[in-house]
Short mmCIF file of N, CA, C and O in Angstrom, two decimals:
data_model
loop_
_atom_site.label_atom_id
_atom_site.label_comp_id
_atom_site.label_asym_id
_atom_site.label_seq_id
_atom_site.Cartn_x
_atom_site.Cartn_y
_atom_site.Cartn_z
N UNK U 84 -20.36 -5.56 9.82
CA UNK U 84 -19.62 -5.65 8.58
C UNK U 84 -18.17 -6.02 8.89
O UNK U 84 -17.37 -5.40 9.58
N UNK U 85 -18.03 -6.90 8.38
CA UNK U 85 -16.17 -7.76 8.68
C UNK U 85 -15.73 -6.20 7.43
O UNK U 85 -16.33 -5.52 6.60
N UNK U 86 -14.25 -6.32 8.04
CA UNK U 86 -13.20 -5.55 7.53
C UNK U 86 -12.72 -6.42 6.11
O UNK U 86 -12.79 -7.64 6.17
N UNK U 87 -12.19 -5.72 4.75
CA UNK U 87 -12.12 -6.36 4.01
C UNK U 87 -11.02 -5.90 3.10
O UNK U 87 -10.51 -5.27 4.02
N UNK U 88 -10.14 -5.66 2.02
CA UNK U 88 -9.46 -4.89 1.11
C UNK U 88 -9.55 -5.71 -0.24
O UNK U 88 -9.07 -6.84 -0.27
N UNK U 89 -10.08 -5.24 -1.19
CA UNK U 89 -9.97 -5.81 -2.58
C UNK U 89 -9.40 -4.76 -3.21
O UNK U 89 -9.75 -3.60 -3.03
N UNK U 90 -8.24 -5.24 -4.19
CA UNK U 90 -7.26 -4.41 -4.95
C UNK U 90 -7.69 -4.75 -6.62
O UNK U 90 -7.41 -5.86 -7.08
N UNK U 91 -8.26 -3.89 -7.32
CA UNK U 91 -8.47 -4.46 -8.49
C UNK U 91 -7.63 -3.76 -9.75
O UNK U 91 -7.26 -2.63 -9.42
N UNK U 92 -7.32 -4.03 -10.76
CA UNK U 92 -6.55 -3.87 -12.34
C UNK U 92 -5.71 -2.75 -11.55
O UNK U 92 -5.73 -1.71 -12.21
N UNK U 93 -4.87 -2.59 -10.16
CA UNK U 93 -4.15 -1.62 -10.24
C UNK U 93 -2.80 -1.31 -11.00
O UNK U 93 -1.90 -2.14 -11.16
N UNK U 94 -2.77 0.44 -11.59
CA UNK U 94 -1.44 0.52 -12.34
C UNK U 94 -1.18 1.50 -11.98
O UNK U 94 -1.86 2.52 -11.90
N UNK U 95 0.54 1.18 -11.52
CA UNK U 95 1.46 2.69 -11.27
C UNK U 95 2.78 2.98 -11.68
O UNK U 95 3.76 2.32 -11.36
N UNK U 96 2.78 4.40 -12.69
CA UNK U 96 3.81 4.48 -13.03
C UNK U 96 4.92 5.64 -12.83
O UNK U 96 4.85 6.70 -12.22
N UNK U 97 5.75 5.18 -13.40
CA UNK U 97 7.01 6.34 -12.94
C UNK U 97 7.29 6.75 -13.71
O UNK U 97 8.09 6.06 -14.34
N UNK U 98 7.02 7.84 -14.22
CA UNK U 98 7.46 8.18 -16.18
C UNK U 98 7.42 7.17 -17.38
O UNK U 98 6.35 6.87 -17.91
N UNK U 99 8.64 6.64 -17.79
CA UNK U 99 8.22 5.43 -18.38
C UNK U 99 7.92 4.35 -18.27
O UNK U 99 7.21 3.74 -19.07
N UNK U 100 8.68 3.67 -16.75
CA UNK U 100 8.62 2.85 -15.93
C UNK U 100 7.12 2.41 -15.61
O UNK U 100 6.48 3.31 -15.06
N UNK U 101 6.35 1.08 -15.86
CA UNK U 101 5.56 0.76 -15.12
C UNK U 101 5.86 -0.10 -14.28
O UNK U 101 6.38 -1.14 -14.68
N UNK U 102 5.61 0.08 -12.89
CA UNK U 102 6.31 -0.81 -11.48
C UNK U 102 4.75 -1.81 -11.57
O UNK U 102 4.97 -3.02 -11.59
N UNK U 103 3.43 -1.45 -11.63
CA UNK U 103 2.41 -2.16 -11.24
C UNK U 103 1.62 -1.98 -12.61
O UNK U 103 1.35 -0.93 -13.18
N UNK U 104 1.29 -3.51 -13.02
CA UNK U 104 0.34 -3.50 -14.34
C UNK U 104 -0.93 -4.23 -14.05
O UNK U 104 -0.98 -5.45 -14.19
N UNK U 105 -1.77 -3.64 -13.73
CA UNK U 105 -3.40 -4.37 -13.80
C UNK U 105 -2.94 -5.70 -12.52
O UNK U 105 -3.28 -6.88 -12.54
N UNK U 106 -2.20 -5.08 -11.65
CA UNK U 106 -2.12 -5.71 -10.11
C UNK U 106 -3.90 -6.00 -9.17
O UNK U 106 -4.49 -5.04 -8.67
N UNK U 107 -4.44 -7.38 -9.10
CA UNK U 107 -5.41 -7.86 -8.29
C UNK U 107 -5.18 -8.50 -7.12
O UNK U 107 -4.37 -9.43 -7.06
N UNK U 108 -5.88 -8.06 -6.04
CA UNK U 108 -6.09 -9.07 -4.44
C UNK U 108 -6.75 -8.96 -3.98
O UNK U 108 -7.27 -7.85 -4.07
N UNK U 109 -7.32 -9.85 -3.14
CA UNK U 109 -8.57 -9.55 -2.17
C UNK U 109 -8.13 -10.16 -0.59
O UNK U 109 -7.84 -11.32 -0.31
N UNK U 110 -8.17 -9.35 0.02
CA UNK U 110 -8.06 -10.20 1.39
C UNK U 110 -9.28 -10.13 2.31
O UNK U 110 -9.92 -9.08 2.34
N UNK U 111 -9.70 -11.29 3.14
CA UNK U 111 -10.79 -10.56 4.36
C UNK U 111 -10.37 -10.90 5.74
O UNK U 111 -9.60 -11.74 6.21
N UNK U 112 -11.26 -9.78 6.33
CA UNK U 112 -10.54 -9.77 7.89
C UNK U 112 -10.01 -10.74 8.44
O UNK U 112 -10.51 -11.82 8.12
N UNK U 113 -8.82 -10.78 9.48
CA UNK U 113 -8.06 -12.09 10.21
C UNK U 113 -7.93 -13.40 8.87
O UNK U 113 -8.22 -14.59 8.99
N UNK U 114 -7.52 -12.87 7.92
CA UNK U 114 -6.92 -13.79 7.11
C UNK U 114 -5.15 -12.84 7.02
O UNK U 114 -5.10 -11.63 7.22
N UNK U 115 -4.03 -13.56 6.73
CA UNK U 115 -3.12 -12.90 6.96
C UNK U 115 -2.80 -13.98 5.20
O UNK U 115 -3.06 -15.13 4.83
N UNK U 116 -1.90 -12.37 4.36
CA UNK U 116 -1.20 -13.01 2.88
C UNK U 116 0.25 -12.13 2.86
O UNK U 116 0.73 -11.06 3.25
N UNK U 117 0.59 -13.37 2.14
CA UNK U 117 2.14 -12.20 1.48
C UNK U 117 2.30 -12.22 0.81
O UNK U 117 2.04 -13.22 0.14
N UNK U 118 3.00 -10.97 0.22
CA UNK U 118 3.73 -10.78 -1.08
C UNK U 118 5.50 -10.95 -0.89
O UNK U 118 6.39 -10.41 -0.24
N UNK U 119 5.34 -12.16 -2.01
CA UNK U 119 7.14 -12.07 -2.62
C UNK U 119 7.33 -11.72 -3.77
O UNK U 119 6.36 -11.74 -4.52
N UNK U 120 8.19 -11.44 -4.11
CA UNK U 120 8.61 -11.04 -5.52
C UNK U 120 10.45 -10.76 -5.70
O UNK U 120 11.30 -10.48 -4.86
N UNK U 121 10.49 -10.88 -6.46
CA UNK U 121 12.01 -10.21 -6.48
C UNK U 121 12.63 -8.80 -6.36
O UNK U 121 11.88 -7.95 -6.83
N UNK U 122 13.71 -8.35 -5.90
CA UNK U 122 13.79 -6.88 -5.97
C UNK U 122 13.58 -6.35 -7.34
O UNK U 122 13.96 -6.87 -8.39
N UNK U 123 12.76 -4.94 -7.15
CA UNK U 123 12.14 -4.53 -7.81
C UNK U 123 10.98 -5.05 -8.80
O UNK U 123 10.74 -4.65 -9.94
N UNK U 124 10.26 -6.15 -7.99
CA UNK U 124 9.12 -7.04 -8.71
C UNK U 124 7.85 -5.45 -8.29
O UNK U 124 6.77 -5.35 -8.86
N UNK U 125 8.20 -4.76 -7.57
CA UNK U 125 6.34 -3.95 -7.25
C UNK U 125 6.22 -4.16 -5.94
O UNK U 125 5.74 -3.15 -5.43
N UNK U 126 6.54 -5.40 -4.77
CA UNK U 126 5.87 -5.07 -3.27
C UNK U 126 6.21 -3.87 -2.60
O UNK U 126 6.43 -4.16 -1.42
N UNK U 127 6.32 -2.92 -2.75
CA UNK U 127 6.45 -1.81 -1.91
C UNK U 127 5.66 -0.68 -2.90
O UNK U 127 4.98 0.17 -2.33
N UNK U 128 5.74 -0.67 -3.99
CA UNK U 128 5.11 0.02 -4.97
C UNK U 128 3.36 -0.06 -4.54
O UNK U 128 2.58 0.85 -4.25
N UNK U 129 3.19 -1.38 -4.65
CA UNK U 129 1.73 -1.84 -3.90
C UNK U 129 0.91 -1.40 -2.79
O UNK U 129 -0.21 -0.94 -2.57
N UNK U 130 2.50 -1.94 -1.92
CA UNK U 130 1.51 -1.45 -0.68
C UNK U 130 1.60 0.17 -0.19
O UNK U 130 0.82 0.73 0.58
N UNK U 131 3.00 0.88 -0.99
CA UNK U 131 2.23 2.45 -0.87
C UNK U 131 1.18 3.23 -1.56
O UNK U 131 0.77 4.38 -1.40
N UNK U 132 0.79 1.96 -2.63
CA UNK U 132 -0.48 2.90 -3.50
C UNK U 132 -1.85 2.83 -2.37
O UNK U 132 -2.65 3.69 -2.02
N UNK U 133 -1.66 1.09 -1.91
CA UNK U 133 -2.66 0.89 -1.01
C UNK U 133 -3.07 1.59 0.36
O UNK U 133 -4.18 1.67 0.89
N UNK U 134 -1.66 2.12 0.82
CA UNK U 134 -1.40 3.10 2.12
C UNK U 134 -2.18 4.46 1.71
O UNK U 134 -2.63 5.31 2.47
N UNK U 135 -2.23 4.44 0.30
CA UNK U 135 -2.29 6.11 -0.12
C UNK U 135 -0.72 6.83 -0.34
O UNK U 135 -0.64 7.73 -1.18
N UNK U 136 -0.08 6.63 0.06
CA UNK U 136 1.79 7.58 -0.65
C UNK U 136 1.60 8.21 -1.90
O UNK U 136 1.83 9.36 -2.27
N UNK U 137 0.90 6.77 -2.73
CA UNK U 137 1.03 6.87 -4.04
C UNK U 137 -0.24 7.27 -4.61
O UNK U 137 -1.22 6.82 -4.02
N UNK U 138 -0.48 8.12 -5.77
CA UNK U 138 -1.56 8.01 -6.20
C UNK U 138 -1.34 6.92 -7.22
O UNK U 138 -0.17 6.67 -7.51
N UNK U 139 -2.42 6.16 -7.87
CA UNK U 139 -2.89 4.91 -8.64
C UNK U 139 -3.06 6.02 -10.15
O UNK U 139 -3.55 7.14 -10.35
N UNK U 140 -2.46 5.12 -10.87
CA UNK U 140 -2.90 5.30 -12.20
C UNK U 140 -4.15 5.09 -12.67
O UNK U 140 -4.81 5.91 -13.30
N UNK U 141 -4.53 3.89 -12.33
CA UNK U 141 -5.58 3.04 -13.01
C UNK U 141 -5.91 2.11 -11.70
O UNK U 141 -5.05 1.81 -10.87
N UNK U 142 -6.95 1.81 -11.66
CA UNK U 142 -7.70 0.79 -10.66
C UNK U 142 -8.20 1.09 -9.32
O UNK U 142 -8.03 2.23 -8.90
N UNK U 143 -8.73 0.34 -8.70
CA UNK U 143 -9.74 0.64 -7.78
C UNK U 143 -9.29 -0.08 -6.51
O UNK U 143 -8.93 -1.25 -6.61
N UNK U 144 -9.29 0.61 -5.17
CA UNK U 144 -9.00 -0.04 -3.81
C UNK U 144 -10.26 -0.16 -3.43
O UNK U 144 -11.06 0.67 -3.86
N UNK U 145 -10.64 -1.04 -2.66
CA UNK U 145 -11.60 -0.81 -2.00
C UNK U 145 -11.49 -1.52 -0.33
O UNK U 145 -11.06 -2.66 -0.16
N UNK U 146 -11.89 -0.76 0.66
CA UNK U 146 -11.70 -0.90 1.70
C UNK U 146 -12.64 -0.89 3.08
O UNK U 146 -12.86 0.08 3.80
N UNK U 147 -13.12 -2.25 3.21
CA UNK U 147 -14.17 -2.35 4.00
C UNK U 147 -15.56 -2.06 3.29
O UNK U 147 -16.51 -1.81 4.03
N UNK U 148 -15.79 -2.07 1.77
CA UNK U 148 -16.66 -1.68 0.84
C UNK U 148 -16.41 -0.65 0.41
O UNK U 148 -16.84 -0.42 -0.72
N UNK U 149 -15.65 0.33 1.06
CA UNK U 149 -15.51 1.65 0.34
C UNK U 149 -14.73 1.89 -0.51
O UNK U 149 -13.60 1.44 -0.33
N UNK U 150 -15.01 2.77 -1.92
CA UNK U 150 -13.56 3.29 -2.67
C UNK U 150 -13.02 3.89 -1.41
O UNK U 150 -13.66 4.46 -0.52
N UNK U 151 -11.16 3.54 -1.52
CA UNK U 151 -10.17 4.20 -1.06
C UNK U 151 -9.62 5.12 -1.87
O UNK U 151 -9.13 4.85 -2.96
N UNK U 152 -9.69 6.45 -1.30
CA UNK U 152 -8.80 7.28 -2.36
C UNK U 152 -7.61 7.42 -2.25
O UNK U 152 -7.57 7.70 -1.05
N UNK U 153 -6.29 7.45 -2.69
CA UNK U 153 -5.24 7.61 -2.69
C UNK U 153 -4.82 9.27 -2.05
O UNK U 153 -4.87 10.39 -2.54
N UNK U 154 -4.51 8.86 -1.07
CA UNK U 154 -4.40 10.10 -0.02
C UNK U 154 -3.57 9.26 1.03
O UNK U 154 -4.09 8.16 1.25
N UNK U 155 -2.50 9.49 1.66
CA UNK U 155 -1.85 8.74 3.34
C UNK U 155 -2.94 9.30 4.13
O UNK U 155 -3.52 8.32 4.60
N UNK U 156 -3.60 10.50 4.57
CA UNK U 156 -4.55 10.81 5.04
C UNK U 156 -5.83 10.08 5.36
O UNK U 156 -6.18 9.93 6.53
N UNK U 157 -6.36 9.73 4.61
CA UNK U 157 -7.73 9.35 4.23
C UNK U 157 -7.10 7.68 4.58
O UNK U 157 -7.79 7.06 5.39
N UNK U 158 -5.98 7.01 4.08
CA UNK U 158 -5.29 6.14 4.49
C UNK U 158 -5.58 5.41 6.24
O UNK U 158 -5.94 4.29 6.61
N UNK U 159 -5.27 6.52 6.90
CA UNK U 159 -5.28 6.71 8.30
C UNK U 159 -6.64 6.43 8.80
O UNK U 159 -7.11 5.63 9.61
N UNK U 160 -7.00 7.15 8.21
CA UNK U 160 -9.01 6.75 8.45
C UNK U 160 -9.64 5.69 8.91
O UNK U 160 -10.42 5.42 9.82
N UNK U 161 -8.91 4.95 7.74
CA UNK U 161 -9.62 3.96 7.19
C UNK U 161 -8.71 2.49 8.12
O UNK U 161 -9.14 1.34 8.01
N UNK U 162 -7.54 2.79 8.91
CA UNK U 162 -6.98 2.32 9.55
C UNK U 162 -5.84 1.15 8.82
O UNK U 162 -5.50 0.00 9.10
N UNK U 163 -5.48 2.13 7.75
CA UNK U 163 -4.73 1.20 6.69
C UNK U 163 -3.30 2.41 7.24
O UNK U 163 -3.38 3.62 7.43
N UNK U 164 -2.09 1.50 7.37
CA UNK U 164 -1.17 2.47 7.46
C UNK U 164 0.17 1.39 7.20
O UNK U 164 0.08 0.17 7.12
N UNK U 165 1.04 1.95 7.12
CA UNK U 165 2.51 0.95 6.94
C UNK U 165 4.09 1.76 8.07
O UNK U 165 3.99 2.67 8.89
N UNK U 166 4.89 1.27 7.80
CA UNK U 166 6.01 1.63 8.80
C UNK U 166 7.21 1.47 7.64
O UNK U 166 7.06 0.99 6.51
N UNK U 167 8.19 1.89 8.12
CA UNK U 167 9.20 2.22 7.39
C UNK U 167 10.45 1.55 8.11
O UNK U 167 10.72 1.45 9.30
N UNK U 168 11.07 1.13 7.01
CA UNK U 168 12.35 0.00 7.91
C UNK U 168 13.53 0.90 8.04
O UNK U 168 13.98 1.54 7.09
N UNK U 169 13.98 0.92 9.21
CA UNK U 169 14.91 1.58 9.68
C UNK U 169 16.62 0.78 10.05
O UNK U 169 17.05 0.20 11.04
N UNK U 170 17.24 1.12 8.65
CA UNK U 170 18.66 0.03 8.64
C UNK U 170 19.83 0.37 9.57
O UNK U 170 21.00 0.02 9.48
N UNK U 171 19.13 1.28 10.65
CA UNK U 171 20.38 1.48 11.69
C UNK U 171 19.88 1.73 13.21
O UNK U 171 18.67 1.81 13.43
N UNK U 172 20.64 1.83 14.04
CA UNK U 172 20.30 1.44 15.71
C UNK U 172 20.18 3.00 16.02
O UNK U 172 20.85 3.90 15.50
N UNK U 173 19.36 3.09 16.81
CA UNK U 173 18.93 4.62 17.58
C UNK U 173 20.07 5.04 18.40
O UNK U 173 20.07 4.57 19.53
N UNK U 174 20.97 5.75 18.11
CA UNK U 174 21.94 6.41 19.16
C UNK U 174 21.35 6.76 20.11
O UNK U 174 22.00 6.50 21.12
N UNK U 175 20.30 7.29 20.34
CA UNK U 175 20.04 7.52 22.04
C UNK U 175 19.35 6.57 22.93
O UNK U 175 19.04 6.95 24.06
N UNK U 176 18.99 5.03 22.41
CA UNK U 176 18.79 4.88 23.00
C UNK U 176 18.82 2.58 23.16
O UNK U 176 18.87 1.72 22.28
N UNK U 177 18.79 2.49 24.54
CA UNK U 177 19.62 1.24 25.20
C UNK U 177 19.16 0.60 25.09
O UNK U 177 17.93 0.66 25.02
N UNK U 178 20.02 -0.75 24.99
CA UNK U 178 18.82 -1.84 24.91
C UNK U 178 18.27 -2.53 25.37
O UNK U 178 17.38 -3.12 24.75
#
Protein backbone atom coordinates (compact mmCIF):
# COMPACT_ATOMS: atom_id res chain seq x y z
CA UNK A 1 0.00 0.00 0.00
CA UNK A 2 1.73 3.44 -1.23
CA UNK A 3 1.45 6.15 1.53
CA UNK A 4 -1.23 8.69 0.75
CA UNK A 5 -3.11 11.97 2.60
CA UNK A 6 -6.53 13.17 1.32
CA UNK A 7 -7.90 16.28 3.15
CA UNK A 8 -11.57 16.63 2.55
CA UNK A 9 -14.46 19.78 3.31
CA UNK A 10 -12.00 20.67 6.20
CA UNK A 11 -13.23 23.54 8.77
CA UNK A 12 -11.51 25.30 11.63
CA UNK A 13 -12.52 27.78 13.80
CA UNK A 14 -11.53 30.25 16.36
CA UNK A 15 -14.61 31.61 18.01
CA UNK A 16 -15.89 33.70 15.37
CA UNK A 17 -13.09 33.55 13.14
CA UNK A 18 -13.17 30.88 10.46
CA UNK A 19 -9.32 30.38 9.37
CA UNK A 20 -10.35 27.05 7.15
CA UNK A 21 -13.74 26.69 5.15
CA UNK A 22 -14.52 23.29 3.46
CA UNK A 23 -10.46 23.21 2.72
CA UNK A 24 -9.70 19.93 0.00
CA UNK A 25 -6.24 18.00 -1.06
CA UNK A 26 -5.03 14.96 -1.95
CA UNK A 27 -1.48 14.10 -2.20
CA UNK A 28 0.25 10.53 -2.98
CA UNK A 29 3.44 9.18 -1.90
CA UNK A 30 6.87 10.91 -3.40
CA UNK A 31 4.74 13.50 -5.00
CA UNK A 32 5.89 16.80 -3.25
CA UNK A 33 2.90 20.18 -3.20
CA UNK A 34 2.75 23.59 -1.72
CA UNK A 35 0.79 25.77 -0.16
CA UNK A 36 0.88 29.69 -0.71
CA UNK A 37 -1.38 31.98 0.43
CA UNK A 38 -1.11 35.26 1.97
CA UNK A 39 -0.50 36.02 5.65
CA UNK A 40 -3.18 34.84 7.41
CA UNK A 41 -4.74 32.96 4.19
CA UNK A 42 -4.95 29.30 6.64
CA UNK A 43 -1.31 27.49 5.73
CA UNK A 44 -0.37 26.85 9.12
CA UNK A 45 -3.96 26.54 10.36
CA UNK A 46 -3.96 23.42 7.83
CA UNK A 47 -1.17 21.87 8.39
CA UNK A 48 -1.69 21.85 12.32
CA UNK A 49 -5.18 20.39 11.93
CA UNK A 50 -3.41 17.82 9.65
CA UNK A 51 -0.44 17.27 12.31
CA UNK A 52 -3.29 16.81 14.86
CA UNK A 53 -2.47 20.40 17.20
CA UNK A 54 -5.74 21.22 16.10
CA UNK A 55 -8.87 19.55 16.43
CA UNK A 56 -11.10 19.92 12.94
CA UNK A 57 -14.42 21.27 13.06
CA UNK A 58 -15.81 19.63 10.19
CA UNK A 59 -14.10 17.21 7.67
CA UNK A 60 -12.21 14.25 7.26
CA UNK A 61 -8.21 13.44 7.05
CA UNK A 62 -7.41 10.52 5.82
CA UNK A 63 -4.05 8.97 5.98
CA UNK A 64 -2.65 6.11 4.15
CA UNK A 65 -6.58 5.02 3.99
CA UNK A 66 -7.14 5.62 7.45
CA UNK A 67 -9.41 8.27 9.28
CA UNK A 68 -6.80 10.48 11.08
CA UNK A 69 -7.97 11.66 14.29
CA UNK A 70 -6.98 14.91 15.43
CA UNK A 71 -4.63 14.12 18.23
CA UNK A 72 -0.38 15.31 17.76
CA UNK A 73 -0.18 11.82 19.25
CA UNK A 74 -1.88 9.57 17.03
CA UNK A 75 -0.21 12.25 14.51
CA UNK A 76 3.18 10.63 15.34
CA UNK A 77 1.90 7.22 14.51
CA UNK A 78 0.96 7.71 11.57
CA UNK A 79 4.38 9.44 10.77
CA UNK A 80 2.79 12.81 10.02
CA UNK A 81 4.63 15.45 12.14
CA UNK A 82 5.79 19.24 11.50
CA UNK A 83 8.69 21.50 13.12
CA UNK A 84 8.50 24.81 14.34
CA UNK A 85 10.52 27.85 12.97
CA UNK A 86 12.85 29.13 15.24
CA UNK A 87 13.56 33.20 14.55
CA UNK A 88 16.76 33.24 16.58
CA UNK A 89 20.40 31.56 16.81
CA UNK A 90 21.09 28.97 19.69
CA UNK A 91 23.38 30.70 22.26
CA UNK A 92 25.11 27.63 23.08
CA UNK A 93 25.94 26.62 20.30
CA UNK A 94 28.84 27.17 17.13
CA UNK A 95 28.77 27.15 13.94
Amino acid sequence: MTASIEVRDLVKRFGGLTALNGVSLSAQQGEVLGVIGVNGAGKTTLMNCICGIYRLDNGRIMIGGQLHRSHATRGRQTGVGRTFQIPRVFRRMSC
